[in-house]
Amino acid sequence: MSTVVSNLRFAWYYVRANLSMAMEYRGSFLTQVFGMVLNNTLWAVFWWLFFQNFPRIEGWSYSELLLLYAVVAIGFALALGLMGNCNSISRIIAEGHLDFYLAQPKPVLLHILVSRMDVSAWGDLVFGVLVYGISGAVSWYNTLLLITASVLTGAIFVFFGVAVHSISFYIGNSATMAAHLFNALITFAMYPNSMFRGSARILLFTVIPAGLITWVPTEIIRLHRIEILLAMAGGAVLLGLVAITLFYRGLRRYESGNLISVRV
C-alpha cells in the first residue's frame, strides 16, 4: 500500500512540476489551449450544420454526438495532460533515452509516462466541459457518470499508446506506425460507431478500441446502464494488462544504444 501511495505522490509531483513549467510561458500556454478549443469547436460547428439537414444519423442525435465529444475530449486531456509520453515511447526507445529512466529508483513505465505534459491537451479538457454543458444532459448523476467514463477513456488512451509503442522493443523503431495507430484511435473515436458495419465494427472494439471510448460511454450516460460501465472498466483493465506485459517483456529485450541522455 505504501508503494502505491509513494508512486501516486511521485506522479502528482511530476504533474505539478510540468504544469508549473508550462505556466512559466503563460502566453504560449494560453495560446495552445485556446487553439485546441477553437479547433475542436470548428468540428462541433460542422456537425451542427450537418444535423440541421439530417436530425439523426444512424440513430444518433446532435446532443448524443456532443456527449461523445465530451467524453473523448476529457479522456484525451487526462491521458495526454497527465501522461504526455504515452504517444512518444517509441521515440524514447529508439533514441536510447530509456537509459535515464532505468537508472532511477521509480517504476520505469510510470516515470516515462508522467515525465512529459502535452499542454494543448488542456484545451481538450475545456472543450469537453463546454460541450457537455450544452449537450442537454447535465445532471449530478450524469456528471458523475461522465467523470467515471472519461477517466476510463483516458486510461484506454494511455494503455493503447503504451501497447502500440512497445512494439518497438520487438521489431525496431516503429514510431511512425505507432503514431498512425494512435491517431487512428483518435480519428475513429470522433464518429458514432453505428456508422461502421461488419469487420470494421469488430476492428473498432478489438484492435483499435475506438468503440470503447465512443458508443460505450455515451450509452452509459444516456441509458444509465451500470453493466455497460463495468464492461468498459473490464476492457480498460484487460488492455492495461496487455500494455504493461508488452512493455516490461520488451524491456527485457532492450539493448541500450549507449547514448547519454541528459535532462535538465
C-alpha angles and dihedrals in degrees: 000000000000089000091055092049091047092051092048091051090048092051092046091051090053093048091051092046093048092048092047091052091048091051091053085077096043095167092055091044094053092043092055093045093048091045092055092047089051093047092051092044090058089058091050091050091049091054091045090057090047093051091051087073099031110036093190131028116196088334095312124122126203091254091056090049089053089053089052091051091048094054095043094045095047092043091049090048092053091048099047096029095054101025104025096164093066087099096041104055095107091057092048090052095045094048094049094243091134086085090076094053094044090057093057126087095230125091106285099224095045091048092051093048099049097039092086136044127202100219095196089060089077087065087061089053092053091047092048093053091047096051091045088054092056097038093091091234099096115137135129092257094045090048090054090049090047092053092048094046091046092052090051090047090052090050090051091052091051096045093046090050091050092048098050094041092049087067086082088074090062107035104022128250106005098158094127094048092046091049091051091050092048091048089048089057090053093045097049090044090064094065130067107261091225086076088071126073140190118345092003090059091049089049091054092056097044123021094024104023096205090133090064091059099039118033097022099055092042091052090048092056097037098046101024090228108164092188089065089051090052090049090052090050090050091051091050092050092048092049089047092054091049092048095047092046092050092048099048095041088050090048089063088058093049116122114194117244087218089240119150109229115198120191121188 
